[in-house]
Tab-separated table of C-alpha atoms and ligand atoms in Angstrom:
chain	number	residue	atom	x	y	z
C	1	MET	CA	-0.046	0.003	-0.042
C	2	ASP	CA	1.279	3.417	-0.772
C	3	GLY	CA	-0.105	5.236	2.495
C	4	THR	CA	-3.253	6.522	1.188
C	5	THR	CA	-5.534	4.573	3.586
C	6	THR	CA	-5.144	4.483	7.347
C	7	GLY	CA	-6.031	1.079	8.732
C	8	PRO	CA	-9.164	-0.856	8.884
C	9	VAL	CA	-12.343	0.399	7.467
C	10	ASP	CA	-16.057	-0.632	7.606
C	11	VAL	CA	-17.467	-1.627	4.446
C	12	PRO	CA	-21.440	-1.607	4.030
C	13	ALA	CA	-22.325	-5.063	2.827
C	14	ALA	CA	-24.673	-8.088	3.046
C	15	PRO	CA	-25.282	-9.410	5.692
C	16	TYR	CA	-23.557	-6.885	7.712
C	17	PRO	CA	-20.733	-4.382	7.586
C	18	LEU	CA	-17.163	-6.052	6.912
C	19	THR	CA	-14.039	-4.663	8.659
C	20	LEU	CA	-11.216	-4.746	6.386
C	21	ASP	CA	-7.636	-3.464	6.317
C	22	PRO	CA	-6.730	-2.525	2.619
C	23	ALA	CA	-3.131	-2.988	3.320
C	24	ARG	CA	-4.049	-6.890	4.245
C	25	THR	CA	-6.532	-7.194	1.249
C	26	ALA	CA	-6.193	-8.561	-2.147
C	27	LEU	CA	-8.228	-7.940	-5.314
C	28	VAL	CA	-8.767	-11.146	-6.808
C	29	ILE	CA	-9.896	-11.086	-10.403
C	30	ILE	CA	-11.047	-14.287	-11.550
C	31	ASP	CA	-10.640	-15.679	-15.114
C	32	MET	CA	-11.540	-12.476	-17.132
C	33	GLN	CA	-10.355	-14.321	-20.060
C	34	ARG	CA	-11.174	-14.029	-23.835
C	35	ASP	CA	-12.411	-17.488	-24.134
C	36	PHE	CA	-15.137	-16.659	-21.408
C	37	LEU	CA	-15.985	-13.059	-22.344
C	38	GLU	CA	-15.546	-12.526	-25.929
C	39	PRO	CA	-17.806	-13.513	-29.032
C	40	GLY	CA	-16.180	-16.631	-30.653
C	41	GLY	CA	-14.468	-17.801	-27.388
C	42	PHE	CA	-15.296	-21.151	-25.499
C	43	GLY	CA	-18.008	-19.717	-23.508
C	44	GLU	CA	-19.898	-18.710	-26.852
C	45	MET	CA	-19.225	-21.967	-28.229
C	46	LEU	CA	-20.945	-23.724	-25.339
C	47	GLY	CA	-24.053	-21.757	-26.461
C	48	ASN	CA	-23.919	-19.155	-23.928
C	49	ASP	CA	-24.903	-15.355	-24.299
C	50	VAL	CA	-21.533	-13.550	-23.485
C	51	SER	CA	-23.261	-10.277	-23.218
C	52	HIS	CA	-24.317	-11.273	-19.798
C	53	LEU	CA	-20.572	-11.067	-18.727
C	54	ALA	CA	-19.904	-7.696	-20.679
C	55	ARG	CA	-21.499	-5.617	-18.082
C	56	THR	CA	-18.798	-6.554	-15.427
C	57	VAL	CA	-15.847	-5.104	-17.385
C	58	GLU	CA	-16.397	-1.431	-16.710
C	59	PRO	CA	-16.992	-1.630	-12.804
C	60	LEU	CA	-14.095	-3.950	-12.750
C	61	ALA	CA	-11.782	-1.762	-14.591
C	62	THR	CA	-12.831	1.085	-11.986
C	63	VAL	CA	-12.002	-1.038	-9.159
C	64	LEU	CA	-8.747	-2.240	-10.663
C	65	ALA	CA	-7.779	1.259	-11.321
C	66	ALA	CA	-8.467	2.336	-7.767
C	67	ALA	CA	-6.524	-0.809	-6.333
C	68	ARG	CA	-3.622	0.113	-8.458
C	69	ALA	CA	-3.712	3.770	-7.499
C	70	MET	CA	-3.728	2.643	-3.736
C	71	GLY	CA	-1.094	-0.025	-4.138
C	72	MET	CA	-3.373	-2.822	-3.275
C	73	THR	CA	-2.439	-6.183	-3.909
C	74	VAL	CA	-3.938	-7.494	-7.236
C	75	ILE	CA	-4.138	-11.114	-8.202
C	76	HIS	CA	-5.497	-12.191	-11.651
C	77	THR	CA	-6.429	-15.864	-12.542
C	78	ARG	CA	-6.756	-17.809	-15.708
C	79	GLU	CA	-8.433	-21.067	-16.194
C	80	GLY	CA	-6.530	-23.431	-18.594
C	81	HIS	CA	-4.118	-26.127	-19.234
C	82	ARG	CA	-0.783	-26.898	-20.356
C	83	PRO	CA	-0.313	-27.465	-24.157
C	84	ASP	CA	0.006	-31.360	-23.674
C	85	LEU	CA	-3.111	-31.274	-21.532
C	86	THR	CA	-1.271	-33.246	-18.617
C	87	ASP	CA	-2.852	-31.062	-16.076
C	88	ALA	CA	-6.437	-31.662	-17.503
C	89	PRO	CA	-8.516	-34.531	-15.978
C	90	PRO	CA	-9.811	-36.698	-18.683
C	91	THR	CA	-13.240	-36.384	-17.003
C	92	LYS	CA	-12.885	-32.425	-17.789
C	93	LEU	CA	-11.879	-33.059	-21.266
C	94	ALA	CA	-14.494	-35.373	-22.093
C	95	ARG	CA	-17.458	-33.481	-20.315
C	96	GLY	CA	-20.108	-32.253	-22.713
C	97	ASN	CA	-19.224	-34.377	-25.754
C	98	LEU	CA	-18.088	-31.347	-27.307
C	99	SER	CA	-16.999	-31.038	-31.123
C	100	CYS	CA	-14.691	-28.311	-30.080
C	101	GLY	CA	-13.593	-28.568	-26.386
C	102	ILE	CA	-10.750	-27.948	-24.034
C	103	GLY	CA	-7.515	-28.257	-26.361
C	104	ASP	CA	-9.266	-28.199	-29.476
C	105	PRO	CA	-8.349	-25.454	-32.236
C	106	GLY	CA	-11.140	-22.676	-32.182
C	107	PRO	CA	-11.331	-19.320	-33.669
C	108	LYS	CA	-9.140	-18.052	-30.675
C	109	GLY	CA	-6.420	-20.737	-30.833
C	110	ARG	CA	-6.693	-23.866	-28.827
C	111	VAL	CA	-9.528	-23.658	-26.372
C	112	LEU	CA	-8.234	-22.910	-22.697
C	113	VAL	CA	-4.798	-23.722	-23.418
C	114	ARG	CA	-2.044	-21.515	-21.751
C	115	GLY	CA	-0.228	-19.270	-24.402
C	116	GLU	CA	-3.329	-19.212	-26.897
C	117	GLU	CA	-5.179	-15.989	-27.629
C	118	GLY	CA	-8.290	-17.208	-25.886
C	119	HIS	CA	-6.748	-18.201	-22.737
C	120	ASP	CA	-5.271	-14.636	-22.013
C	121	ILE	CA	-7.087	-11.899	-20.163
C	122	ILE	CA	-9.003	-9.230	-21.959
C	123	ASP	CA	-7.346	-5.975	-22.959
C	124	GLU	CA	-9.435	-3.859	-20.628
C	125	LEU	CA	-8.115	-5.660	-17.504
C	126	TYR	CA	-4.824	-6.676	-18.775
C	127	PRO	CA	-2.063	-7.080	-15.893
C	128	VAL	CA	0.681	-4.670	-15.329
C	129	ALA	CA	4.176	-5.328	-13.786
C	130	GLY	CA	3.861	-6.392	-10.235
C	131	GLU	CA	0.400	-7.904	-10.414
C	132	ALA	CA	0.521	-11.827	-10.060
C	133	VAL	CA	-1.179	-13.988	-12.878
C	134	LEU	CA	-2.030	-17.308	-11.441
C	135	ASP	CA	-2.794	-20.161	-13.981
C	136	LYS	CA	-5.140	-22.585	-12.490
C	137	PRO	CA	-6.156	-25.967	-13.774
C	138	GLY	CA	-9.514	-26.088	-11.919
C	139	LYS	CA	-12.469	-24.022	-11.020
C	140	GLY	CA	-11.233	-22.716	-7.523
C	141	ALA	CA	-8.063	-20.297	-7.610
C	142	PHE	CA	-6.625	-22.483	-4.538
C	143	TYR	CA	-6.764	-25.866	-6.147
C	144	ALA	CA	-3.201	-26.795	-7.490
C	145	THR	CA	-1.932	-23.349	-7.268
C	146	ASP	CA	0.278	-21.362	-4.889
C	147	LEU	CA	-2.304	-18.770	-4.187
C	148	GLU	CA	-2.570	-19.724	-0.254
C	149	LEU	CA	1.092	-19.555	-0.080
C	150	MET	CA	1.413	-16.132	-1.792
C	151	LEU	CA	-1.511	-14.764	0.412
C	152	ARG	CA	-0.295	-16.002	3.720
C	153	ASN	CA	3.354	-14.765	2.935
C	154	GLY	CA	1.792	-11.358	2.054
C	155	GLY	CA	0.001	-11.157	5.278
C	156	ILE	CA	-3.303	-10.946	3.307
C	157	THR	CA	-6.444	-11.600	5.497
C	158	THR	CA	-9.140	-10.441	3.017
C	159	LEU	CA	-9.953	-11.167	-0.638
C	160	VAL	CA	-12.162	-9.023	-2.656
C	161	VAL	CA	-13.294	-11.287	-5.211
C	162	THR	CA	-14.337	-10.248	-8.537
C	163	GLY	CA	-14.784	-11.929	-12.331
C	164	VAL	CA	-16.410	-14.732	-14.023
C	165	THR	CA	-18.566	-16.725	-13.574
C	166	THR	CA	-20.465	-16.039	-10.272
C	167	GLU	CA	-21.670	-19.691	-9.751
C	168	VAL	CA	-18.647	-21.470	-11.039
C	169	CYS	CA	-15.069	-20.105	-10.581
C	170	VAL	CA	-15.934	-17.121	-8.377
C	171	HIS	CA	-18.157	-19.431	-5.953
C	172	THR	CA	-15.601	-22.208	-5.938
C	173	THR	CA	-12.847	-19.709	-5.012
C	174	VAL	CA	-14.814	-18.052	-2.277
C	175	ARG	CA	-15.723	-21.238	-0.646
C	176	GLU	CA	-12.140	-22.501	-0.988
C	177	GLY	CA	-10.930	-19.017	0.642
C	178	ASN	CA	-13.612	-19.161	3.320
C	179	ASP	CA	-12.669	-22.650	4.372
C	180	ARG	CA	-9.086	-21.475	4.685
C	181	GLY	CA	-9.993	-18.660	6.960
C	182	PHE	CA	-10.012	-15.522	4.611
C	183	GLU	CA	-12.739	-13.127	4.698
C	184	CYS	CA	-14.145	-13.025	1.151
C	185	LEU	CA	-16.142	-9.837	-0.042
C	186	VAL	CA	-17.738	-10.296	-3.527
C	187	LEU	CA	-18.438	-7.143	-5.561
C	188	GLU	CA	-21.964	-7.713	-7.025
C	189	ASP	CA	-21.456	-5.814	-10.151
C	190	CYS	CA	-18.044	-7.059	-10.609
C	191	VAL	CA	-18.920	-10.806	-11.022
C	192	GLY	CA	-21.102	-12.270	-13.797
C	193	SER	CA	-22.885	-15.305	-15.032
C	194	TYR	CA	-24.195	-16.638	-18.290
C	195	PHE	CA	-27.317	-17.323	-16.155
C	196	PRO	CA	-28.839	-14.132	-14.545
C	197	GLU	CA	-30.848	-16.348	-12.292
C	198	PHE	CA	-27.642	-18.084	-11.067
C	199	HIS	CA	-25.910	-14.974	-10.689
C	200	GLU	CA	-28.663	-13.591	-8.323
C	201	VAL	CA	-28.840	-16.946	-6.285
C	202	GLY	CA	-25.235	-17.150	-6.125
C	203	LEU	CA	-24.680	-13.975	-4.536
C	204	ARG	CA	-27.555	-14.735	-1.881
C	205	MET	CA	-25.872	-17.930	-1.250
C	206	ILE	CA	-22.832	-16.308	0.011
C	207	ALA	CA	-24.467	-13.858	2.384
C	208	ALA	CA	-27.128	-16.103	3.712
C	209	GLN	CA	-27.127	-17.685	7.093
C	210	GLY	CA	-25.093	-14.879	8.512
C	211	GLY	CA	-22.525	-14.717	5.584
C	212	ILE	CA	-21.823	-18.607	5.338
C	213	PHE	CA	-19.294	-18.055	2.890
C	214	GLY	CA	-18.750	-14.358	2.941
C	215	TRP	CA	-20.114	-10.827	2.137
C	216	THR	CA	-21.419	-9.100	-0.878
C	217	THR	CA	-21.623	-5.330	-1.702
C	218	PRO	CA	-21.749	-3.267	-4.762
C	219	SER	CA	-18.412	-1.804	-5.930
C	220	ALA	CA	-19.241	1.685	-5.383
C	221	ALA	CA	-19.743	0.906	-1.551
C	222	PHE	CA	-16.451	-0.808	-1.548
C	223	LEU	CA	-14.684	2.041	-3.228
C	224	ALA	CA	-16.205	4.729	-1.022
C	225	ALA	CA	-15.464	2.872	2.023
C	226	ILE	CA	-11.654	2.486	1.250
C	227	GLY	CA	-11.319	6.207	0.433
C	228	ALA	CA	-10.540	5.340	-3.361
C	229	PRO	CA	-9.008	8.461	-5.049
C	230	ALA	CA	-11.492	10.341	-7.178
C	231	GLU	CA	-9.284	10.447	-10.283
C	232	ALA	CA	-8.984	6.517	-10.211
C	233	VAL	CA	-13.029	6.231	-9.747
C	234	ALA	CA	-13.582	8.712	-12.485
C	235	SER	CA	-11.074	7.131	-15.014
N	1	C5J	C1	-16.175	-21.858	-16.063
N	1	C5J	C2	-15.278	-19.971	-14.938
N	1	C5J	N1	-17.346	-21.530	-16.112
N	1	C5J	N2	-14.280	-19.184	-14.842
N	1	C5J	N3	-15.240	-21.252	-15.738
N	1	C5J	O1	-15.850	-22.938	-16.783
N	1	C5J	O2	-16.418	-19.873	-14.216
């Protein structure tokens, strides 16, 4: 952190305000990859309407700009596999009986394969130097990655979770983080699903029962609470 904040703040959230210290908080951006967000990517090839995810890009870009301006820890994840697919369970490769599935050549290169165009992060949210980019073979960001090690070594206690999709990789990551003792705050307008009803229920599931998996809040409430610089919010 660059010293623009002064210790713990209270963020209005469901089911009740969350106290977090921005210096011990990481912005985690899940799988904002071309394969999930862009026309011609894997998500669309699965028959999904990618426009449902597009609305997350602008608010997430604002949160990312604020986090950068404040020197907050930023971690990007990408779901995908080695070119030889040795890290992809055969069950995952077979799922769906797809004519063009993981590892197959598609309009954006081999589907969900590291190094291919579709696997990489969209231009609007592209990582900059100093931001970790975590390649994950599963849905959760903790599974078969060094995320927990990085967070513990960095003194991080709270995750601000964003990205796609709400009920799949976002939810899995929140559940994994919650079980490991991290406080998870999901920014409602910065996560999205191909299925609006899954998005709505997914958010409610996180905050239900006294915050059984964590907290949810709109990004504006988070940015106001941490005192995000006006120029970052306006940019
Ligand atoms: C999916 C993800 N939906 N990032 N991945 O396969 O949610």
